[in-house]
Coordinates of C-alpha atoms in Angstrom, one line a residue:
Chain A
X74 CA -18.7 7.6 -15.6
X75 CA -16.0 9.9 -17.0
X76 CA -16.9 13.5 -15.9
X77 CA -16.2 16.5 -17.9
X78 CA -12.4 17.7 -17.2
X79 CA -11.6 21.3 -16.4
X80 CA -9.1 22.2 -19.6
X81 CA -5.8 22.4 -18.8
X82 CA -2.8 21.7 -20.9
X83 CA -1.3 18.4 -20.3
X84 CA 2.2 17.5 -20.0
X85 CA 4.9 16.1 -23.0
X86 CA 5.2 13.0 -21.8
X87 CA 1.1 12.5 -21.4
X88 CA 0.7 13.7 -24.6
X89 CA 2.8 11.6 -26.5
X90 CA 1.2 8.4 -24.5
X91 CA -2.3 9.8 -25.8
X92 CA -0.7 9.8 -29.2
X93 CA 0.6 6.7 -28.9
X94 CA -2.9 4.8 -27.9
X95 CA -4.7 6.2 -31.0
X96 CA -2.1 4.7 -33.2
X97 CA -4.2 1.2 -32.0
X98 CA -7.2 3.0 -33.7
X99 CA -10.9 2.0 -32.6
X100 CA -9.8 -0.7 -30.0
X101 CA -8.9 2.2 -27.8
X102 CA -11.2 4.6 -26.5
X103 CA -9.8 7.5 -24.2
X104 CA -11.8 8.4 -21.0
X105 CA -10.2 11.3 -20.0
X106 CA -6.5 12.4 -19.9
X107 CA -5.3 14.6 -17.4
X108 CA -1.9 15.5 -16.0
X109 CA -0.7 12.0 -14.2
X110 CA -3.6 10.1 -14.8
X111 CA -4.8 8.6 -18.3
X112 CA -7.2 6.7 -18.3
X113 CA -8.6 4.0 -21.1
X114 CA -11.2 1.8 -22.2
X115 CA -10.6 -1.3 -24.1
X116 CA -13.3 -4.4 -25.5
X117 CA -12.5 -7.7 -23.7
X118 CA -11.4 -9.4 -27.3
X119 CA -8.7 -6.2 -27.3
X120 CA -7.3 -5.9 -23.4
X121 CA -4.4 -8.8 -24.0
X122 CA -3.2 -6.9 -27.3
X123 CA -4.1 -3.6 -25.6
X124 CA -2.0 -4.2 -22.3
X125 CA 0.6 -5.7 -24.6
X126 CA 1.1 -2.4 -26.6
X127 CA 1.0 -0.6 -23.1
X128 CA 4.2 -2.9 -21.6
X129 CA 6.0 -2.6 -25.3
X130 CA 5.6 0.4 -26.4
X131 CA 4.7 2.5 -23.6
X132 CA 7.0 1.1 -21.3
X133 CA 4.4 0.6 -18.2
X134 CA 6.3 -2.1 -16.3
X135 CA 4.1 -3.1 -13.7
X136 CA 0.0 -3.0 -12.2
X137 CA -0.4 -1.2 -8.9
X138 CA -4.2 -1.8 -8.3
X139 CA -6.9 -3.6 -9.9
X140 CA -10.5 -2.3 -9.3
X141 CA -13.7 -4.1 -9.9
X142 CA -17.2 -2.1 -9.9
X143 CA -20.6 -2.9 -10.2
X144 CA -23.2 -0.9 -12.1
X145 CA -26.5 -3.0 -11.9
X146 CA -28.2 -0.1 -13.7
X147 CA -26.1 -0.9 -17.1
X148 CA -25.8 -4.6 -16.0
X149 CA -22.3 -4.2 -16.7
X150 CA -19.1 -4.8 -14.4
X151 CA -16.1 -2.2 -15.0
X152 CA -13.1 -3.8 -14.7
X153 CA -9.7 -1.5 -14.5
X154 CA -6.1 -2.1 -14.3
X155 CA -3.8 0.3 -12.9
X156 CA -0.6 0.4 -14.7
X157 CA 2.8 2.2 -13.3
X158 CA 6.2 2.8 -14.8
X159 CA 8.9 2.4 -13.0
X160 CA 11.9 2.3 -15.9
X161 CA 10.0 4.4 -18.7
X162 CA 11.4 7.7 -18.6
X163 CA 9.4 10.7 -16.8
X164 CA 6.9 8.0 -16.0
X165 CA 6.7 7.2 -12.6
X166 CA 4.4 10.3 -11.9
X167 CA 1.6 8.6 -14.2
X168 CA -1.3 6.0 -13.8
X169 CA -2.1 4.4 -17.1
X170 CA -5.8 3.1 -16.1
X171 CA -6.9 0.2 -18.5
X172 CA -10.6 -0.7 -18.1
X173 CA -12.7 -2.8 -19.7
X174 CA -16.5 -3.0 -19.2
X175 CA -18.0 -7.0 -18.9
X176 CA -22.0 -7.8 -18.8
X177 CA -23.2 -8.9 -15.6
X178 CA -24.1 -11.9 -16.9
X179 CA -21.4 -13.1 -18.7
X180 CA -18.5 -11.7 -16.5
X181 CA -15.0 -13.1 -17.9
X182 CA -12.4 -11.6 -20.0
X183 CA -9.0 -12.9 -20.5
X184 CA -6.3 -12.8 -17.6
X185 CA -3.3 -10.6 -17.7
X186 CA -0.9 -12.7 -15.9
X187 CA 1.4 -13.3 -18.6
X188 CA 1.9 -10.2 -19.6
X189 CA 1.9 -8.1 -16.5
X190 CA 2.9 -11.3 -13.7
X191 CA 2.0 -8.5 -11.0
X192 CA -1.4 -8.9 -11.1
X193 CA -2.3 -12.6 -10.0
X194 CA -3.6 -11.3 -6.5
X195 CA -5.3 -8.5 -7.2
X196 CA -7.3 -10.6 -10.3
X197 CA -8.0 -13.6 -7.7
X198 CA -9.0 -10.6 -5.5
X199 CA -11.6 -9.3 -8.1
X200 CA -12.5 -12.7 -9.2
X201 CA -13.9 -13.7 -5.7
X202 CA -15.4 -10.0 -4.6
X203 CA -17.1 -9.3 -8.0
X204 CA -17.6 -12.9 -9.5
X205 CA -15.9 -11.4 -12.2
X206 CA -13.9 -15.4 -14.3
X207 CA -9.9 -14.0 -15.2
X208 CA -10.1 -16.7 -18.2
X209 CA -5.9 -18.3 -18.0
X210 CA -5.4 -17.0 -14.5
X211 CA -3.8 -20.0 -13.4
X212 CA -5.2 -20.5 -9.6
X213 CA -8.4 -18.0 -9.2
X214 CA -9.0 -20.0 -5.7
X215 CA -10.9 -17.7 -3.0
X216 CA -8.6 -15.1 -1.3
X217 CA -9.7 -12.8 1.4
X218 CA -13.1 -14.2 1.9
X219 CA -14.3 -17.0 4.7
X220 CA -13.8 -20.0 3.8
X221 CA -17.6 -21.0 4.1
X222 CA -18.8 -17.6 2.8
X223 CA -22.0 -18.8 1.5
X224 CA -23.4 -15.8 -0.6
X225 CA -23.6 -13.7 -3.5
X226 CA -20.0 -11.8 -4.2
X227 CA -20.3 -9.0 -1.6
X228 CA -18.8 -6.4 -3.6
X229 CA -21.8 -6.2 -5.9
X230 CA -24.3 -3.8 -5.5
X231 CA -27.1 -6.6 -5.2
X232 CA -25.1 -7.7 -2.0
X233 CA -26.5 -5.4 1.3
X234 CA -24.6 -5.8 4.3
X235 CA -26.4 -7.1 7.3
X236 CA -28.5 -5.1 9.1
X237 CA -28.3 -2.1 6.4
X238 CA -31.7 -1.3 4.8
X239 CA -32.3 -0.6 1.3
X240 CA -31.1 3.6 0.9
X241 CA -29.1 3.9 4.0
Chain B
X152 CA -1.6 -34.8 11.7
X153 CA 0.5 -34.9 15.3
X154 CA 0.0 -31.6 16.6
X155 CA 2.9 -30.6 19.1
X156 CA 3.4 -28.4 21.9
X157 CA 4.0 -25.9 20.1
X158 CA 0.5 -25.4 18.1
X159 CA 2.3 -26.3 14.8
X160 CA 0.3 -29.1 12.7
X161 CA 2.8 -31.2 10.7
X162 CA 1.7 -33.7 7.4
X163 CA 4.1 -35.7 5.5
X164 CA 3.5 -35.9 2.1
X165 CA 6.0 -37.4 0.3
X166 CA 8.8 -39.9 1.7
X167 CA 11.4 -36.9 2.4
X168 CA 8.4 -34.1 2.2
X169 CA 6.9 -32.2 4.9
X170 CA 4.1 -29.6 4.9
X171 CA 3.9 -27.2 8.1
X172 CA 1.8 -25.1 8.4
X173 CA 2.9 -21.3 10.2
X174 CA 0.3 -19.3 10.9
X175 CA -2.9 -18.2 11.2
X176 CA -2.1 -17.0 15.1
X177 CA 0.5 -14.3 14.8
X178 CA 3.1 -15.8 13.0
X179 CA 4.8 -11.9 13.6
X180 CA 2.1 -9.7 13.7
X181 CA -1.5 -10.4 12.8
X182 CA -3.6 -13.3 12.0
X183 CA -2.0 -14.6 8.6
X184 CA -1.4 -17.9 7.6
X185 CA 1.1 -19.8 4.9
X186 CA 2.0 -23.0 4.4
X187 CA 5.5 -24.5 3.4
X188 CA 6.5 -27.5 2.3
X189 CA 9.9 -28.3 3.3
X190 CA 12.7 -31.1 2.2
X191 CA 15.3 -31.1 4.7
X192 CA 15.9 -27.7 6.2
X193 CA 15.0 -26.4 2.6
X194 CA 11.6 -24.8 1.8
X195 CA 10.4 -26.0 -1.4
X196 CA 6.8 -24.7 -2.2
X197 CA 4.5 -21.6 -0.2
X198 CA 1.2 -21.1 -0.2
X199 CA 0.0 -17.7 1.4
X200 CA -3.2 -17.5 2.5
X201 CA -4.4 -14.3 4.0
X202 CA -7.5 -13.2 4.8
X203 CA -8.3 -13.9 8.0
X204 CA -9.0 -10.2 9.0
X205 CA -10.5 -9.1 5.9
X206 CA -13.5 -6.7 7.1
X207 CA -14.8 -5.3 4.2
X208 CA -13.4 -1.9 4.9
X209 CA -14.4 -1.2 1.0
X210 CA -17.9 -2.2 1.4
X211 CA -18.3 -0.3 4.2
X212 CA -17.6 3.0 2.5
X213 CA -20.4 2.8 0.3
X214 CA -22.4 3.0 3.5
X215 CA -20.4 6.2 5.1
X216 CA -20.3 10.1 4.0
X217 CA -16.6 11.0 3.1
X218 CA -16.0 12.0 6.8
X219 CA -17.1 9.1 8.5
X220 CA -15.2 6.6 6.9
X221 CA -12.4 7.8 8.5
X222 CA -12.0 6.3 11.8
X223 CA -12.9 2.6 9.8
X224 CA -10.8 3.3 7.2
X225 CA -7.8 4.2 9.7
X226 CA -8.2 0.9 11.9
X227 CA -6.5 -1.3 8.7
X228 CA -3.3 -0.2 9.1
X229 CA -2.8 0.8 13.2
X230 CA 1.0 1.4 12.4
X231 CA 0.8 3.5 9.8
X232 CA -2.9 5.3 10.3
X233 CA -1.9 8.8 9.0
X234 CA -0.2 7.8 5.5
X235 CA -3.5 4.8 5.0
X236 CA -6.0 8.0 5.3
X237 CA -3.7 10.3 3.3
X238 CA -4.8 9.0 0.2
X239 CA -8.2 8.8 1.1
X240 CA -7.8 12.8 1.8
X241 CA -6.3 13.5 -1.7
X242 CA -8.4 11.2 -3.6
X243 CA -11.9 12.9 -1.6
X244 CA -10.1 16.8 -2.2
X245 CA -10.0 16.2 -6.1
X246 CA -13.5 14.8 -6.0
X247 CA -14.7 17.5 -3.9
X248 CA -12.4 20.2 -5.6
X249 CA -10.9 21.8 -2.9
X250 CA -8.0 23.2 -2.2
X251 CA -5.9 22.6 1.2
X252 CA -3.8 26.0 3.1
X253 CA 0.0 25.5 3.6
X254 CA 0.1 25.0 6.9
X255 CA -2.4 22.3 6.6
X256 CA -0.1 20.1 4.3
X257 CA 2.9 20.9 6.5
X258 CA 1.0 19.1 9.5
X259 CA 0.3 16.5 7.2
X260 CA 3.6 15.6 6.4
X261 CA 4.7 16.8 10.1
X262 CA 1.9 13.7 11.1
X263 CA 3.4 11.8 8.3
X264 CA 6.7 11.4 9.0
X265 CA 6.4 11.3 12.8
X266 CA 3.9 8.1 12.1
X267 CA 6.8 6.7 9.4
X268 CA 9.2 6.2 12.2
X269 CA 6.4 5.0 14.4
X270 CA 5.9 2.4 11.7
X271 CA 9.1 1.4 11.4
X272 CA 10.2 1.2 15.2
X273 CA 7.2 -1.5 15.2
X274 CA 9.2 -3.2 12.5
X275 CA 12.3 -3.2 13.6
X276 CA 11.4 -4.5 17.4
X277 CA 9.4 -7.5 15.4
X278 CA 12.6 -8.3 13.1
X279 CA 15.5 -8.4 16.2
X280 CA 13.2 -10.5 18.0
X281 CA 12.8 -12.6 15.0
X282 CA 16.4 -12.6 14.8
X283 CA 16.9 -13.4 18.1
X284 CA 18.0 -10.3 19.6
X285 CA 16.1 -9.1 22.7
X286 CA 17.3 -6.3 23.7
X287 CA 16.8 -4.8 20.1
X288 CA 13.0 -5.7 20.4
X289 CA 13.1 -3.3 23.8
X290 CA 14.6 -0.3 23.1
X291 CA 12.8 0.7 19.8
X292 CA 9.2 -0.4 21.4
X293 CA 10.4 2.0 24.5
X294 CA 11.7 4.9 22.5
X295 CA 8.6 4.7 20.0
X296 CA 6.4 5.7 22.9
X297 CA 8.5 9.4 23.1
X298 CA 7.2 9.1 19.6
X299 CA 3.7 8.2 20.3
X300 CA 4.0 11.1 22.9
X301 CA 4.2 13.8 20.3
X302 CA 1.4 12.5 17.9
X303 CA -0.8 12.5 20.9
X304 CA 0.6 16.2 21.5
X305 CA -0.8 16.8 18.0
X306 CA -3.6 14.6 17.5
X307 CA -4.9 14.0 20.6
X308 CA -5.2 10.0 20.7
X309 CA -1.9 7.9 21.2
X310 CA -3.0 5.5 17.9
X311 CA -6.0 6.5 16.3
X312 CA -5.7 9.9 15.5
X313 CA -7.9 11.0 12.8
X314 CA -5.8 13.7 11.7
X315 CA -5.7 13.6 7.9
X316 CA -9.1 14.1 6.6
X317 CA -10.5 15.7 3.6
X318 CA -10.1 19.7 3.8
X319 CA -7.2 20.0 5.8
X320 CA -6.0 18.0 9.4
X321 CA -8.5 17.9 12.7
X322 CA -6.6 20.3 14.8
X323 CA -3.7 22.4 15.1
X324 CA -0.5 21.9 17.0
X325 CA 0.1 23.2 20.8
X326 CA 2.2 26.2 21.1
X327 CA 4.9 24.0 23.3
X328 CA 5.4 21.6 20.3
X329 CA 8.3 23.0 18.3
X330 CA 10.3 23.0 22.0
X331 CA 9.0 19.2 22.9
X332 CA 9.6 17.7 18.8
X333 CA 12.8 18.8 18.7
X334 CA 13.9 17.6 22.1
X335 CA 12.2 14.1 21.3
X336 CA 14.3 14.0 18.3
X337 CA 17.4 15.4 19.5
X338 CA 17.5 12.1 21.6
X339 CA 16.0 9.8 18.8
X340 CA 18.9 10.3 16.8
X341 CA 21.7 9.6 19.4
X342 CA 19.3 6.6 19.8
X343 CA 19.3 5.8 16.0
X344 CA 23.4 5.4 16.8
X345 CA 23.0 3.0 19.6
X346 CA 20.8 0.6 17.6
X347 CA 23.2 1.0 14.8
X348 CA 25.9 -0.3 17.2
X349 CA 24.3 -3.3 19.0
X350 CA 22.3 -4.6 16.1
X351 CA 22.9 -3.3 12.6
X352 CA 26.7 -4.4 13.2
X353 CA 26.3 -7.0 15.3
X354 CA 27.9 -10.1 13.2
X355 CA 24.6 -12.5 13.9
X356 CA 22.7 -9.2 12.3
X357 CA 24.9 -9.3 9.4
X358 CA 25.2 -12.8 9.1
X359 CA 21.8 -13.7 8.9
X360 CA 20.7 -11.2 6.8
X361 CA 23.1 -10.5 4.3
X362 CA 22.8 -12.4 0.9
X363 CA 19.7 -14.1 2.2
X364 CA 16.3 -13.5 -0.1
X365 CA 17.8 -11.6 -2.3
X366 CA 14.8 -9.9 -4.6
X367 CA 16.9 -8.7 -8.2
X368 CA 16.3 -5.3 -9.5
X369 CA 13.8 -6.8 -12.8
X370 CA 11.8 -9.2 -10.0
X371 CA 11.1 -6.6 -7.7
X372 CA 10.2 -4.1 -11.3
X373 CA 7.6 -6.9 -12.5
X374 CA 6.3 -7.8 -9.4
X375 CA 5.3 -5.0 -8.8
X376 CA 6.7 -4.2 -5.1
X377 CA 6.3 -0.5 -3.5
X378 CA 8.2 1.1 -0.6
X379 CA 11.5 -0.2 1.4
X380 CA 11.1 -3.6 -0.5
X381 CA 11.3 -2.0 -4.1
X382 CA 14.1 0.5 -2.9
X383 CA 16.4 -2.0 -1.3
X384 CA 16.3 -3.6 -5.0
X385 CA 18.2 -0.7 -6.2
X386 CA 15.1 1.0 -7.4
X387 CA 15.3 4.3 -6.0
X388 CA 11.4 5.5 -6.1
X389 CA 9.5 7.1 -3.6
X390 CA 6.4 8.4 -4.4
X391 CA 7.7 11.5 -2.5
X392 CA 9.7 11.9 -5.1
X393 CA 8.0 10.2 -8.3
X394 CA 4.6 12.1 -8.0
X395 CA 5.0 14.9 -5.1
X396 CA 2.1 15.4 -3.2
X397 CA 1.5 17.9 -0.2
X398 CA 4.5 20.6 -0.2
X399 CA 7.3 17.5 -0.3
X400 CA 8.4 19.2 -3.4
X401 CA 10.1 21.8 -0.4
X402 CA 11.8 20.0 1.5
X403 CA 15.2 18.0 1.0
X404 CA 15.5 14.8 1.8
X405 CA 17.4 11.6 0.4
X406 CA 15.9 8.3 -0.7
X407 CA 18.1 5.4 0.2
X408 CA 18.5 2.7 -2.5
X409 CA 20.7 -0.1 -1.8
X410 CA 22.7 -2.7 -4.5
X411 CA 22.7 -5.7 -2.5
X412 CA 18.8 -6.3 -2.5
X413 CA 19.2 -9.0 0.4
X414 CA 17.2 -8.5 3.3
X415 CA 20.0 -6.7 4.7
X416 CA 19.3 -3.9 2.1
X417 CA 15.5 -4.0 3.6
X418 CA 16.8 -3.5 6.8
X419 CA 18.9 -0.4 6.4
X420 CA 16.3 0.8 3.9
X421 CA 14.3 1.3 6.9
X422 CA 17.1 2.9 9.1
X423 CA 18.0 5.1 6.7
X424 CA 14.4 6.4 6.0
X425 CA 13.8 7.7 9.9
X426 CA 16.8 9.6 9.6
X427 CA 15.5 11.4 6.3
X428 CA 12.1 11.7 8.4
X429 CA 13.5 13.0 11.2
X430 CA 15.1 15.8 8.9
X431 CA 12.1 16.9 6.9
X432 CA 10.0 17.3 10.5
X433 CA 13.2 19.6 11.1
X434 CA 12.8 21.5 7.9
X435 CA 8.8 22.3 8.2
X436 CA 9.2 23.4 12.3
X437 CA 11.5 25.9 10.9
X438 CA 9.3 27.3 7.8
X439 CA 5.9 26.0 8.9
X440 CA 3.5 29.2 8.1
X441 CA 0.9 30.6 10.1
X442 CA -2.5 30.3 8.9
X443 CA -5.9 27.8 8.6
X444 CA -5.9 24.3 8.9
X445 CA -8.7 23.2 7.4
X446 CA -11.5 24.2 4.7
X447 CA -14.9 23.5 6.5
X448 CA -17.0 21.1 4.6
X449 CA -20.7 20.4 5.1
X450 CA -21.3 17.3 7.0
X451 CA -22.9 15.8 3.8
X452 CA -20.5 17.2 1.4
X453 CA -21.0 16.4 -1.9
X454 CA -18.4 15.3 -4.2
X455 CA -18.4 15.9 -8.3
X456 CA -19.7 12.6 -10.8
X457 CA -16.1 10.8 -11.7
X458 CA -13.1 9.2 -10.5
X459 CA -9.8 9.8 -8.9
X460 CA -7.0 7.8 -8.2
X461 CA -4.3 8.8 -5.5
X462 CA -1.6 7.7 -3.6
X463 CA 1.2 8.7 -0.8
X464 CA 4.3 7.2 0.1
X465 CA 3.2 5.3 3.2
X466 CA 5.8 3.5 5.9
X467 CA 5.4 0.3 3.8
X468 CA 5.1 1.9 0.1
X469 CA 2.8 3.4 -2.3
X470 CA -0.8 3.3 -0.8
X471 CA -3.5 4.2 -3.1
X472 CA -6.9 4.9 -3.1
X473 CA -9.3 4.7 -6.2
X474 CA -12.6 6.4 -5.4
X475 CA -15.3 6.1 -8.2
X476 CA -18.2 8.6 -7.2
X477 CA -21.6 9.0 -8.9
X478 CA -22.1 12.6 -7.4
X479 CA -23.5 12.0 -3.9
X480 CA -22.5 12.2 0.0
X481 CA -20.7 8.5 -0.2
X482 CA -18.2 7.3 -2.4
X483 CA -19.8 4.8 -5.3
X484 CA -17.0 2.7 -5.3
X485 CA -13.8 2.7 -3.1
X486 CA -10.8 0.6 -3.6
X487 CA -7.7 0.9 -1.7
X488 CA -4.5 -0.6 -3.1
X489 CA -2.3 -1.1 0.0
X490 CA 1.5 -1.9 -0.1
X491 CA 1.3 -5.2 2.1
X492 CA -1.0 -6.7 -0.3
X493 CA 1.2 -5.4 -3.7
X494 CA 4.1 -7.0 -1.3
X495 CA 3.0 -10.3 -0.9
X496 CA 3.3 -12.0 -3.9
X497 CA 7.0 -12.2 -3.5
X498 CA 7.2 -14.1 -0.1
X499 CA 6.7 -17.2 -2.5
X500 CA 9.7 -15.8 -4.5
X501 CA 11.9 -14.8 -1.3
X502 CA 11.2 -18.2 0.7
X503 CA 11.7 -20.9 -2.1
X504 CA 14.9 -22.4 -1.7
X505 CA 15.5 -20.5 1.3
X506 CA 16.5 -22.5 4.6
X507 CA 13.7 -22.7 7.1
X508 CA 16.0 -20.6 9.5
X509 CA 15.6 -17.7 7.4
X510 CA 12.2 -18.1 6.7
X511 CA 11.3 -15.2 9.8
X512 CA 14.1 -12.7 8.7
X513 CA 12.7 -12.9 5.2
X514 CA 9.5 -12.6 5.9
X515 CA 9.4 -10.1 8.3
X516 CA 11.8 -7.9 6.2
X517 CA 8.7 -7.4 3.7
X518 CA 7.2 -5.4 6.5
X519 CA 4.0 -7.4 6.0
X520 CA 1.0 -6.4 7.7
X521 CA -1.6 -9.0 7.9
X522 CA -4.8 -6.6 8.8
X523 CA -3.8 -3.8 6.4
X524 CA -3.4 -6.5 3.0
X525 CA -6.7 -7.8 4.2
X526 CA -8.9 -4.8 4.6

């Protein structure tokens, strides 16, 4: 869902990340870049190796945010991790956006735990609001939900809260 | 299970092994509960479990125009209700592609500050009575009222204001308020030196906080922890600093950052910052330009196909907001990434190995808010 961006010249230190990410060739795919926010897409074979290269190389040292969405139309579930930088130099002002698009019906991709530990909340988080299986995530228990929540994951769009009609 | 006076539910588990349970009815502030298993005095396992005000704030966006999610949105963080819609604001304005006038981003950060030391007053009555000391717990919960005062002067409601919102604030401020602000915080600060005196130097201050859940510098990094918690680590990042938004970039101010990463170093993170507050509300009275305060947006305003992620230093840390939106009136997708939440996942760190005594000064020296880690 990557609009167009307005042009606009993009920092040094954004543009040697960019250059960076196409040394890994055709497992990256760049969204959009823009001053303090890159973001990229990655297959789910690729995001271990991918976020690995990202915590090496590019020196992003922990995730702030992990965002699960639904798009029933492409029956596909975006998954992206937000990366930040807290020791890499003239990073801290960027958001380094992995995502990785999953089919509906086969929703799993490989955990990120061991390479970025920050991220077993917001991955159980996911897991139970989008049904989405972090494969190795050592404990994806529910999180935030009832206990006795007895329905679909209620973060996907098939899921209408009660008492909303369909368009509303 | 023997349940005692108390409410507390006790199970032994192993011969010298016991599992208490501390929560889910305000074990400090709001419904959150976690389990400890303790041998001894020590605590040797925790198990967080929040949750148990999650309200689908998220959900609920896809439902709302960019204006009325607002007042829901607000009601997850009641401490800190400016800095959890500032975001929002920012993440709605590049979607929307607006631009905001001066003196609108000087009220913001005006609003801003004022609800940081709000924020942490809250905090600091909740850790001196955790720590025993009374009279701490009364002053700041007094003196944050004087505080209250003046966003009610601004925003017109003591707690809910509603003043951030995309294309400026709500309102502007009274003629009187330069006079009133500065009066309020002409007093503050002499306060800020009697609180220093009877509880950041009292010995049973010191001694039960000093060198107790001490979170190293690489931990806090990994973890991933934002805001007083990541800066008493001796990180000093601020997102004030780190990715300037609004007019911060004007205005001088320090960022404390603190060696000792105990919860000592937590605790005078927080003193520290109202001070700095204190000073940049100083700073904008005296430059603050005339002009509008808001950019008038249709009540179904629509926003442009894409994403955008931002964030504002808030009175707990970095709180984010990633809005995905396909082009209409609501937001496709909305997901806020709070500081609580990013916080949490080193109370197991902190408490392990800790002695049951210092479970409440740990804890509540993450500054943890049950409802706004929920949602």
């Amino acid at each position: 869902m990557s609009a167009t961006q307005p042009k606009m010249e993009l920092p040094r230190e954004e543009k040697a990340l960019v250059a960076a990410l196409s040394s890994l060739g055709e497992k990256v795919k760049l969204a959009f870049a823009k001053p303090n926010r890159i973001k990229i897409f990655a297959e789910r074979n690729d995001v271990v190796e991918v976020s690995r290269f990202i915590r090496d190389n590019l020196h992003f040292d922990h995730c702030a945010n992990v965002t699960g969405t639904d798009f029933p139309k492409d029956k596909q579930i975006e998954i992206t991790y937000h990366f930040g930088s807290i020791d890499g130099e003239g990073l801290r002002r960027i958001i380094l956006s992995l995502a990785c698009k999953v089919p509906s019906a086969d929703a799993r991709l490989p955990s990120l735990i061991n390479e970025f530990p920050s991220v077993e909340l917001h991955e159980r988080e996911t897991a139970e609001m989008l049904g989405v299986v972090f494969d190795g995530h050592p404990n994806l228990k529910r999180l935030l939900l009832p206990e006795d929540w007895n329905d679909i994951p209620p973060m996907l769009k098939a899921y209408r809260l009660p008492g909303r009609l369909e368009g509303e | 299970m023997p349940v005692g006076a108390t409410g507390i539910s006790t199970q032994q588990v192993e011969e010298d092994k016991l599992v208490v349970s501390i929560g889910p009815q305000h074990p400090g502030a709001g419904h959150f509960r976690f389990t400890i298993t303790v041998e001894g005095d020590m605590i040797v396992d925790v198990l967080p479990d929040p949750g148990y005000v999650h309200r689908g704030a998220e959900k609920q966006t896809e439902y709302r125009n960019y204006t009325q999610s607002i007042p829901l949105l607000e009601r997850s963080s009641l401490t800190d209700v400016t800095n959890i819609i500032g975001p929002y604001s920012l993440a709605a304005e590049e979607l929307m592609g607006i631009e905001i006038p001066p003196r609108a981003q000087y009220l913001r950060m005006i609003m801003s500050e004022n609800q940081r030391i709000i924020s942490h007053l809250y905090w600091l009555g909740i850790q001196a009575i955790f720590l025993g000391h009374s009279t701490m717990f009364m002053w700041p919960l007094g003196d944050r009222d004087l505080l209250i005062d003046l966003g009610e002067m601004i925003g017109g409601a003591r707690i809910t204001y509603s003043y951030w919102i995309p294309g400026g604030v709500r309102n502007d401020i009274p003629g009187n308020f330069k006079e009133r602000a500065l009066k309020t915080y002409d007093y503050f600060e002499k306060r800020l030196v009697d609180y220093e005196r009877i509880f950041f130097e009292n010995p049973l201050f010191l001694k039960r906080t000093q060198g107790v859940g001490v979170l190293k510098r690489e931990e806090a990094i990994r973890f991933g922890v934002v805001g007083p918690v990541l800066r008493a680590s001796d990180v000093k990042s601020d997102t004030r600093l780190d990715e300037p938004y609004c007019l911060y970039k004007d205005v001088n101010f320090e960022v404390p950052v603190y060696k000792e990463c105990d919860t000592w170093a937590r605790c005078m993170v927080h003193l520290f910052e109202m001070r700095q507050s204190i000073r940049i509300i100083r700073q904008i009275l005296e430059k603050i330009p005339s002009g509008s305060v808001r950019v008038k947006l249709s009540p179904q305003q629509r926003t442009r196909p894409g994403e955008a992620y931002a964030r504002v230093e808030a009175s707990r840390g970095a709180m984010a907001f990633h809005i995905i939106s396909d082009g209409g009136t609501k937001p496709y997708r909305t997901k806020i990434s709070v500081p609580s939440f990013r916080n949490l996942i080193v109370l197991k760190k902190l408490l392990i190995g800790s002695h049951v005594a210092d479970m409440p000064a740990i804890y509540w020296s993450l500054d943890y808010w049950p409802v706004e880690a929920d949602r």
